[in-house]
Short mmCIF file of C-alpha atoms in Angstrom, two decimals:
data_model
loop_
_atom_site.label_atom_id
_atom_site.label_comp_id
_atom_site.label_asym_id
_atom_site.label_seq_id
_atom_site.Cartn_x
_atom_site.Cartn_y
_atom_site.Cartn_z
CA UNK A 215 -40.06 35.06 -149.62
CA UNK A 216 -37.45 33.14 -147.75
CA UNK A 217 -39.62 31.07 -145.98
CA UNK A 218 -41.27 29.92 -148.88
CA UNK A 219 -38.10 29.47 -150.54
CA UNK A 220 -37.06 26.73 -147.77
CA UNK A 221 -40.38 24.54 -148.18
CA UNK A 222 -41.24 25.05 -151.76
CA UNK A 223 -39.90 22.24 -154.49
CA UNK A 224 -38.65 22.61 -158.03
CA UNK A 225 -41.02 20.20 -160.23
CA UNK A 226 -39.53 19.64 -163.57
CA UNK A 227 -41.62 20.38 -167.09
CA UNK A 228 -42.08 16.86 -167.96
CA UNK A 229 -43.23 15.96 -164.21
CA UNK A 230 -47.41 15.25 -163.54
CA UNK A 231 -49.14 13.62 -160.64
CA UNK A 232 -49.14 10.22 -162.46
CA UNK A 233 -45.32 10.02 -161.95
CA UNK A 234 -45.75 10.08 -157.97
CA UNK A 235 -43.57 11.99 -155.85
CA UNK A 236 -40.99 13.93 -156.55
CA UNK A 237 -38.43 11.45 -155.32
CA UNK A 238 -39.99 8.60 -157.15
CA UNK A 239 -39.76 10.66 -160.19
CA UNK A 240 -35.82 10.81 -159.50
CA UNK A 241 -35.28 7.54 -158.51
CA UNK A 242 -34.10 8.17 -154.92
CA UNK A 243 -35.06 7.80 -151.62
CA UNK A 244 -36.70 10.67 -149.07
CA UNK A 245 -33.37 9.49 -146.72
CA UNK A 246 -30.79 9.89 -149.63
CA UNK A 247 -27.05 8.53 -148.88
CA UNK A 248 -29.02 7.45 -144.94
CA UNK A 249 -31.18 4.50 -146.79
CA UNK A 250 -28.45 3.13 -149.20
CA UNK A 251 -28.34 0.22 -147.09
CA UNK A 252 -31.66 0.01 -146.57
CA UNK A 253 -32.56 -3.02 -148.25
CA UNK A 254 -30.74 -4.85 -146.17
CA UNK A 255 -32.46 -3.59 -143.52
CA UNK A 256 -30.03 -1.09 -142.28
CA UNK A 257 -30.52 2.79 -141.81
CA UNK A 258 -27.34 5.09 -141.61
CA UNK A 259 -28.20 7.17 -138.53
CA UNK A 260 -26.47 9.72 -136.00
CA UNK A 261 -25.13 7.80 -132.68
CA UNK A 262 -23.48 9.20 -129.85
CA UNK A 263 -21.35 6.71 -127.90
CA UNK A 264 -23.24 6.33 -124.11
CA UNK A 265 -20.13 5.80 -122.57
CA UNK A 266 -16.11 5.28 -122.83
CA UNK A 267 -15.19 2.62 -124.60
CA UNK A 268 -11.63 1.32 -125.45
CA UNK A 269 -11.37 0.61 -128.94
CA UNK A 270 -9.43 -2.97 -129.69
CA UNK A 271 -7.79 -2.17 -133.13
CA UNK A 272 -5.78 1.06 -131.89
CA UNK A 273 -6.16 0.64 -127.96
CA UNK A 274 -7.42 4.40 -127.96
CA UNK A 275 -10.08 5.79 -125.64
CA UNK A 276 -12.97 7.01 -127.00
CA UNK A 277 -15.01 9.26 -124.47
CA UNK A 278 -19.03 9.52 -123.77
CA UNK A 279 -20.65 11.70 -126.28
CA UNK A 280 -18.39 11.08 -129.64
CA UNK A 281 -21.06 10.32 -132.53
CA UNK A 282 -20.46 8.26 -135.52
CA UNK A 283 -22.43 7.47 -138.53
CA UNK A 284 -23.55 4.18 -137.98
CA UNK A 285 -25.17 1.37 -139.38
CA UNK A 286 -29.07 0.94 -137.22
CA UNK A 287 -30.34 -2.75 -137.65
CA UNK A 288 -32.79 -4.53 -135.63
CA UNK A 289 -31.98 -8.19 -134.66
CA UNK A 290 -34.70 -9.27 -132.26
CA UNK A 291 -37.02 -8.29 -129.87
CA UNK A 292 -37.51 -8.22 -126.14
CA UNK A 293 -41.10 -8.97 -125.70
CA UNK A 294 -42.57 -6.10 -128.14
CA UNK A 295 -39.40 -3.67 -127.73
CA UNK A 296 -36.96 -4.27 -130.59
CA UNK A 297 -33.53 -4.53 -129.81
CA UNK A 298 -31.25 -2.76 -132.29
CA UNK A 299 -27.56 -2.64 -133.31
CA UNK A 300 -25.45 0.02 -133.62
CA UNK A 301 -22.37 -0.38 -136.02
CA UNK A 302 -20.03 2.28 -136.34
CA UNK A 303 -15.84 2.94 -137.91
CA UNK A 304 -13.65 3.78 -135.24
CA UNK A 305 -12.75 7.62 -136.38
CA UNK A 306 -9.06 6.47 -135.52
CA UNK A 307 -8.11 3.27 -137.27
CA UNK A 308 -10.18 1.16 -139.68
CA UNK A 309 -11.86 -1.04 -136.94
CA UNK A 310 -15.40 -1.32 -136.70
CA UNK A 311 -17.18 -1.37 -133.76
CA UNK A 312 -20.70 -3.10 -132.85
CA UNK A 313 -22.77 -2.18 -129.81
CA UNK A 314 -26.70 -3.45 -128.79
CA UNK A 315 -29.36 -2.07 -126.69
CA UNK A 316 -30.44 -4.08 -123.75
CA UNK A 317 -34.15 -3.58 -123.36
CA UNK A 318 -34.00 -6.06 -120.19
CA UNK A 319 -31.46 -4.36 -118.34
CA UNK A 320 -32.35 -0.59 -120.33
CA UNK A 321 -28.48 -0.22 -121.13
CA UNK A 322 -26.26 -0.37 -124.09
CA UNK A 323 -23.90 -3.23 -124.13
CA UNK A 324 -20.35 -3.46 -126.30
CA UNK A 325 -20.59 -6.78 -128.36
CA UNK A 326 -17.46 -6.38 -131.20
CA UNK A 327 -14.75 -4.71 -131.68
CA UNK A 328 -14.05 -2.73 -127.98
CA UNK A 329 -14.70 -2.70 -124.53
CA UNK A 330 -16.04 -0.92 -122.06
CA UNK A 331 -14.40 1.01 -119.81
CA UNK A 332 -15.14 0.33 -115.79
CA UNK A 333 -16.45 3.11 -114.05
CA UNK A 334 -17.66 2.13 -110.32
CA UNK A 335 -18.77 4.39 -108.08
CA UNK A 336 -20.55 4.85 -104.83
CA UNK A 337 -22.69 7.81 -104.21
CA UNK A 338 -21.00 9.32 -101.55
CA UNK A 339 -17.94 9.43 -103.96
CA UNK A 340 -19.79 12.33 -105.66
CA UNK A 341 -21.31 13.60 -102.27
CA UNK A 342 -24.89 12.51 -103.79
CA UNK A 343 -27.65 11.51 -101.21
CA UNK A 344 -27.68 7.85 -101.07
CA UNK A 345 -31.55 7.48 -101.76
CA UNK A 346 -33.47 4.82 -99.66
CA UNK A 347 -34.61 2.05 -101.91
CA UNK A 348 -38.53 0.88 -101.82
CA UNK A 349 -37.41 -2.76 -100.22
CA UNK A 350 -35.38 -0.54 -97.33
CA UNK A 351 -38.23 1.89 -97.20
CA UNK A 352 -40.85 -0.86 -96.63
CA UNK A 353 -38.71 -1.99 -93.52
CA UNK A 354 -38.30 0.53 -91.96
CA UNK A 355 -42.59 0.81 -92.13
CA UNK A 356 -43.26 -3.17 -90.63
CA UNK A 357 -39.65 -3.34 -88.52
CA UNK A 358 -39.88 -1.07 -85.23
CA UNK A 359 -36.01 -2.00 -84.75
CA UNK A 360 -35.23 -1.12 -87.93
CA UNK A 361 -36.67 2.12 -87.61
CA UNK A 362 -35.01 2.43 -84.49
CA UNK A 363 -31.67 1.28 -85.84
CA UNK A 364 -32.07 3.92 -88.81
CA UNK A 365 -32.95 6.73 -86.62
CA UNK A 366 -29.88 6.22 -84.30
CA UNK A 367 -27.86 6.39 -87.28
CA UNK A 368 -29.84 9.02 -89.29
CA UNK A 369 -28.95 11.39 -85.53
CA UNK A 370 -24.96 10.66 -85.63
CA UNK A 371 -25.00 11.72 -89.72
CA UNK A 372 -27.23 14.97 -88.75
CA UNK A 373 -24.64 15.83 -85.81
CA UNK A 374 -21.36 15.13 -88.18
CA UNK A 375 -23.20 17.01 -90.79
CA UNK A 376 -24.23 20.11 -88.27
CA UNK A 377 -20.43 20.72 -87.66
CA UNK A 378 -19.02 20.07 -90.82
CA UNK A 379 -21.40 22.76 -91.62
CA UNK A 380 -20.64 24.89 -88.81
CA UNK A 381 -17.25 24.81 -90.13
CA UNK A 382 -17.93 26.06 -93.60
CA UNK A 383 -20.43 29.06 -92.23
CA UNK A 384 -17.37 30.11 -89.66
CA UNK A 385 -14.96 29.91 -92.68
CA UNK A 386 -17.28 31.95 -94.67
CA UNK A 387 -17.95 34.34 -92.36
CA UNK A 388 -14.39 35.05 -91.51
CA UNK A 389 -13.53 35.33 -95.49
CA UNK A 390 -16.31 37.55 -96.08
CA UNK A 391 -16.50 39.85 -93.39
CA UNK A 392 -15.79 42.52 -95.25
CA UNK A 393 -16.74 42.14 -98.96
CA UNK A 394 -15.27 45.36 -99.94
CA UNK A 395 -11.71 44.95 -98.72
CA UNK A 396 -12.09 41.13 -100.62
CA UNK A 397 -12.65 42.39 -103.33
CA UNK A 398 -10.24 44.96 -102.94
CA UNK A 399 -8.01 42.36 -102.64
CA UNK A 400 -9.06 40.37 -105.51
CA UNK A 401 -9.05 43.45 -108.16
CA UNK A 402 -5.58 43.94 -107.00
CA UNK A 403 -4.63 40.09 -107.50
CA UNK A 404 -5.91 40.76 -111.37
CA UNK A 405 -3.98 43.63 -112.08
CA UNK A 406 -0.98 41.81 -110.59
CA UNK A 407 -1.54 39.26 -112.62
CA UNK A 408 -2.38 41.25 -116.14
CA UNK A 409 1.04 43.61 -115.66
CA UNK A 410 3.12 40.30 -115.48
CA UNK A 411 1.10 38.96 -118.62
CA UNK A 412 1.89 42.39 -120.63
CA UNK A 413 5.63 41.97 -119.33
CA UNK A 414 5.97 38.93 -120.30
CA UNK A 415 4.67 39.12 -123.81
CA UNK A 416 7.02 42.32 -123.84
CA UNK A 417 10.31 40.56 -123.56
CA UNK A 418 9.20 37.76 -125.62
CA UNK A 419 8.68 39.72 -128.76
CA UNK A 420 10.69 42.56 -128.08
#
């Protein structure tokens, strides 16, 4: 029964298939409150910020992943891909803010009402591989001395790499020797730690 109950609709006495649906027969749209706007051309739809922003009515930060209700519209195209704006209330002071996708470029840029914050990086900042690109990759193919230079240089990474990870397997290894007396060790560094906790809270509340 509950499944039906979740799909099946109430159709009043005086309704009959002349009337249309049942939302034409109320007077509303399928969207509710989301289309109110939508004779304008605007749909009220779920958007999650794609990065941090600075808002310029309160100065506050607003992170990656905060979602608004904001206003969808689209203004133009980019050969047959629409481009859209996204208009949104800053949650912390009555600012609005306005932000457009970027089919060109596939990003989101900030148009009105904040500004985006700066976030450069380089890969090796995150210790990410630093991927060949197809232009390098192709030259290193037709350029003998490029492949040469690259493999000179691809043999002093491997070498710094083999000790750094020499390093980390003799740390290991010494750490871990004996698993049992670590975590000996460790079980006794909780129950340190817990009969502090308890003594604490003790002479706190008595």
């Amino acid at each position: 029964m509950a499944d039906r109950r979740a799909v099946n609709k109430y159709y009043p006495p005086d309704w009959d298939p002349s009337k249309g649906s049942l939302n034409q027969y109320h007077g509303q749209h399928a969207l509710r409150e989301r289309a109110r706007k939508l004779h304008q051309g605007i749909l009220i739809v779920r958007f999650e910020l794609p990065f941090n922003i600075w808002c310029e009515g309160c100065d506050s930060h607003i992170g990656t992943g905060v979602r608004y209700n904001a206003e969808k519209k689209k203004i133009g195209n980019y050969y047959s891909t629409p481009i859209l704006s996204f208009r949104m209330k800053c949650h912390l002071c009555a600012n609005w803010i306005e932000i457009h996708t970027d089919p060109k470029n596939a990003r989101y840029v900030v148009v009105a009402g904040a500004r985006q914050k700066v976030e450069t990086w380089e890969p090796e900042d995150s210790e990410v591989i630093r991927l060949p690109d197809e232009a390098d990759k192709e030259r290193r193919e037709k350029n003998a001395f490029a492949q040469l230079e690259h493999g000179v240089e691809d043999k002093r990474k491997a070498a710094s790499l083999a000790q750094r990870l020499m390093d980390i397997q003799s740390v290991n290894d010494k750490q871990w020797s004996s698993p049992d007396e670590q975590s000996s060790k460790l079980r006794k560094r909780f129950r340190v730690g817990h009969l502090c906790a308890r003594s604490g809270q003790a002479s706190r509340y008595g």
